[in-house]
Amino acid sequence: LFRSYNTHAVDFDGDGRRDIWNSPADALASAAHYLQASGWKAGQPWGFEVSLPDGFDYALADSSIRKPLAEWRRLGLSGLPVVMDEANASLLLPAGYRGPAFLIMDNFRAILRYNNSSSYALAIGLLSERFEGAGTVRASWPQSEQPLSRSERLELQERLSNQGFDPGAADGIIGANTRSAIRSFQQQLGWPADGHPTQELLGRLRAEP
């Protein structure tokens, strides 16, 4: 925090102090400076909601997979802008294949450098669109799905490891390694391989010998 403050804090209100704690102007300008240094591209979107075709390969919903928008369009995604065909994007399924789908771009990754949480970055992106007059997310969220608790996430990781998959260290954090292990287990079961941790998935792991 101290290093980030020294590098990115801004005295936007001109009072001679970079007071990110008590000056909203300094706090907002400093956050903007941090985002700019993290690769924020002015005039470009953070991402956008898309619709997926029937039979889509949900294993492509992986933050390490980046494709030009033209390629995503070729794969059957709809809702993409008609410009920026060469811009790269990754597919995000924040609630798994049963929920909304988003293509995320470089500005989304810049937000992640500020706060490394996809839920946070998505909330910021959607909120900014509401300020600009955009509507709500079109697709429905799976309201009945109960998120895993931290102890259940730890159990999920341990059981994946016991089945020969590699979720990384059992820390209760569903990161890239855990999602990759989930996809592998889902593919083994013949389920949609979206990498999303669910109660249903944990129950299936509990049933394994």
Coordinates of C-alpha atoms in Angstrom, one line a residue:
L1 CA 0.0 0.0 0.0
F2 CA 2.8 2.4 0.9
R3 CA 4.6 1.8 -2.4
S4 CA 1.3 2.2 -4.3
Y5 CA 0.6 5.5 -2.5
N6 CA 4.0 6.9 -3.2
T7 CA 3.7 6.0 -6.9
H8 CA 0.1 6.7 -7.7
A9 CA -1.4 9.0 -5.1
V10 CA -2.6 12.4 -6.6
D11 CA -3.3 15.8 -5.0
F12 CA -6.3 16.5 -7.2
D13 CA -8.0 19.1 -5.0
G14 CA -4.8 21.2 -4.9
D15 CA -4.5 21.6 -1.1
G16 CA -0.9 20.4 -1.1
R17 CA -1.6 17.0 0.3
R18 CA -2.3 13.6 -1.3
D19 CA -5.1 12.7 1.1
I20 CA -6.7 9.5 -0.2
W21 CA -8.5 9.0 3.1
N22 CA -10.3 12.2 3.6
S23 CA -10.5 13.8 0.1
P24 CA -12.9 12.1 -2.3
A25 CA -11.2 14.1 -5.2
D26 CA -7.7 12.8 -4.3
A27 CA -9.0 9.2 -3.7
L28 CA -10.8 9.1 -7.1
A29 CA -8.0 10.7 -9.0
S30 CA -5.4 8.4 -7.3
A31 CA -7.5 5.3 -8.3
A32 CA -7.8 6.6 -11.8
H33 CA -4.0 7.1 -11.9
Y34 CA -3.5 3.6 -10.7
L35 CA -5.8 2.1 -13.3
Q36 CA -4.1 4.1 -16.0
A37 CA -0.7 2.7 -14.9
S38 CA -2.2 -0.8 -14.9
G39 CA -3.1 -0.6 -18.6
W40 CA -6.5 1.1 -18.7
K41 CA -7.3 2.1 -22.3
A42 CA -9.4 5.2 -22.5
G43 CA -12.4 4.9 -24.8
Q44 CA -12.5 1.1 -24.8
P45 CA -15.0 -1.1 -22.9
W46 CA -14.1 -3.3 -20.0
G47 CA -16.2 -6.0 -21.7
F48 CA -19.8 -6.8 -22.5
E49 CA -22.5 -9.4 -22.0
V50 CA -22.8 -12.0 -24.7
S51 CA -25.1 -15.0 -25.6
L52 CA -23.6 -18.4 -26.2
P53 CA -24.9 -20.8 -28.8
D54 CA -26.3 -24.3 -28.1
G55 CA -23.6 -26.9 -27.8
F56 CA -20.9 -24.3 -26.8
D57 CA -17.6 -25.7 -25.4
Y58 CA -17.7 -24.2 -21.9
A59 CA -14.1 -25.1 -21.3
L60 CA -13.3 -22.0 -23.3
A61 CA -14.4 -19.9 -20.3
D62 CA -10.9 -19.7 -19.1
S63 CA -9.1 -16.4 -18.3
S64 CA -5.9 -17.7 -19.9
I65 CA -7.7 -18.2 -23.2
R66 CA -7.7 -14.9 -25.2
K67 CA -9.2 -14.7 -28.7
P68 CA -10.0 -11.9 -31.1
L69 CA -13.6 -10.8 -31.1
A70 CA -13.9 -12.0 -34.7
E71 CA -13.0 -15.5 -33.5
W72 CA -15.5 -15.4 -30.7
R73 CA -18.1 -14.4 -33.3
R74 CA -17.1 -17.3 -35.5
L75 CA -17.7 -19.6 -32.5
G76 CA -21.3 -18.5 -32.4
L77 CA -21.3 -15.8 -29.7
S78 CA -23.8 -13.0 -30.2
G79 CA -24.0 -9.5 -28.7
L80 CA -20.5 -8.5 -29.7
P81 CA -19.8 -5.0 -31.0
V82 CA -19.5 -4.6 -34.8
V83 CA -16.1 -3.0 -34.4
M84 CA -12.8 -4.0 -32.7
D85 CA -12.7 -7.4 -34.4
E86 CA -9.0 -7.7 -33.7
A87 CA -9.2 -6.9 -30.0
N88 CA -8.6 -9.8 -27.7
A89 CA -11.1 -11.0 -25.0
S90 CA -11.6 -13.9 -22.6
L91 CA -14.9 -15.5 -21.7
L92 CA -16.2 -15.1 -18.1
L93 CA -19.0 -17.2 -16.7
P94 CA -19.3 -15.8 -13.1
A95 CA -22.1 -18.1 -12.2
G96 CA -21.2 -21.0 -14.4
Y97 CA -23.0 -22.1 -17.6
R98 CA -26.4 -21.6 -16.1
G99 CA -25.8 -17.8 -15.7
P100 CA -24.8 -14.8 -17.7
A101 CA -21.8 -14.7 -20.0
F102 CA -19.4 -11.9 -20.5
L103 CA -16.4 -11.2 -22.8
I104 CA -13.8 -9.4 -20.8
M105 CA -11.1 -7.2 -22.3
D106 CA -7.9 -5.4 -21.2
N107 CA -9.7 -2.8 -19.1
F108 CA -11.3 -5.6 -17.0
R109 CA -7.7 -6.9 -16.4
A110 CA -6.7 -3.4 -15.3
I111 CA -9.4 -3.4 -12.7
L112 CA -8.2 -6.8 -11.5
R113 CA -4.7 -5.2 -10.9
Y114 CA -6.5 -2.8 -8.6
N115 CA -8.5 -5.5 -6.8
N116 CA -7.8 -9.1 -7.9
S117 CA -11.4 -10.3 -7.7
S118 CA -13.5 -11.0 -10.8
S119 CA -16.7 -10.3 -8.8
Y120 CA -15.4 -6.9 -7.9
A121 CA -14.2 -6.1 -11.4
L122 CA -17.5 -7.2 -12.9
A123 CA -19.5 -5.1 -10.3
I124 CA -17.4 -2.0 -11.2
G125 CA -17.9 -2.6 -14.9
L126 CA -21.7 -3.1 -14.7
L127 CA -22.1 -0.2 -12.3
S128 CA -20.2 2.1 -14.6
E129 CA -22.6 1.1 -17.4
R130 CA -25.7 1.8 -15.2
F131 CA -24.3 5.4 -14.6
E132 CA -24.2 5.7 -18.4
G133 CA -27.8 4.7 -18.7
A134 CA -27.4 1.0 -19.7
G135 CA -29.9 -1.6 -18.6
T136 CA -29.5 -4.5 -16.3
V137 CA -27.9 -7.9 -17.2
R138 CA -30.1 -9.6 -19.7
A139 CA -29.5 -13.2 -18.7
S140 CA -30.9 -14.6 -15.5
W141 CA -28.7 -15.4 -12.5
P142 CA -29.2 -18.9 -10.9
Q143 CA -30.9 -17.6 -7.8
S144 CA -31.4 -21.0 -6.2
E145 CA -27.7 -22.0 -6.3
Q146 CA -26.1 -21.9 -2.8
P147 CA -22.5 -20.7 -2.9
L148 CA -19.9 -22.9 -1.3
S149 CA -18.6 -21.8 2.1
R150 CA -14.9 -21.5 2.7
S151 CA -14.8 -24.9 4.5
E152 CA -16.6 -26.5 1.5
R153 CA -14.2 -24.9 -0.9
L154 CA -11.3 -26.4 1.1
E155 CA -13.1 -29.8 1.0
L156 CA -13.6 -29.4 -2.7
Q157 CA -9.9 -28.8 -3.3
E158 CA -8.9 -31.7 -1.1
R159 CA -11.3 -34.1 -2.8
L160 CA -10.2 -33.0 -6.3
S161 CA -6.6 -33.7 -5.2
N162 CA -7.5 -37.1 -3.8
Q163 CA -9.1 -37.9 -7.2
G164 CA -5.8 -37.2 -9.0
F165 CA -6.5 -33.7 -10.1
D166 CA -4.3 -30.7 -9.4
P167 CA -6.2 -27.8 -7.8
G168 CA -3.1 -26.3 -6.3
A169 CA -2.7 -25.7 -2.6
A170 CA -5.9 -26.2 -0.5
D171 CA -6.5 -22.6 0.5
G172 CA -10.2 -22.1 -0.1
I173 CA -9.6 -19.8 -3.0
I174 CA -11.1 -20.8 -6.3
G175 CA -8.2 -19.7 -8.6
A176 CA -7.0 -20.8 -12.0
N177 CA -5.6 -24.1 -10.9
T178 CA -8.8 -25.1 -9.0
R179 CA -11.0 -24.1 -12.0
S180 CA -8.8 -26.2 -14.3
A181 CA -9.1 -29.2 -12.0
I182 CA -12.9 -28.7 -11.8
R183 CA -13.0 -28.6 -15.6
S184 CA -11.1 -31.9 -15.9
F185 CA -13.4 -33.6 -13.4
Q186 CA -16.5 -32.2 -15.1
Q187 CA -15.2 -33.5 -18.5
Q188 CA -14.6 -36.9 -16.9
L189 CA -18.3 -36.9 -15.8
G190 CA -19.6 -35.6 -19.1
W191 CA -20.8 -32.4 -17.5
P192 CA -20.5 -28.9 -19.0
A193 CA -16.9 -28.0 -18.2
D194 CA -17.4 -24.5 -17.0
G195 CA -15.0 -24.7 -14.1
H196 CA -17.6 -23.4 -11.7
P197 CA -17.7 -24.8 -8.1
T198 CA -21.2 -25.9 -7.0
Q199 CA -22.9 -27.9 -4.3
E200 CA -23.8 -30.4 -6.9
L201 CA -20.1 -30.8 -7.9
L202 CA -19.0 -31.2 -4.3
G203 CA -21.7 -33.8 -3.7
R204 CA -20.5 -35.8 -6.7
L205 CA -16.9 -35.7 -5.3
R206 CA -18.2 -36.9 -2.0
A207 CA -19.7 -39.9 -3.7
E208 CA -16.4 -40.9 -5.3
P209 CA -14.5 -43.7 -3.5

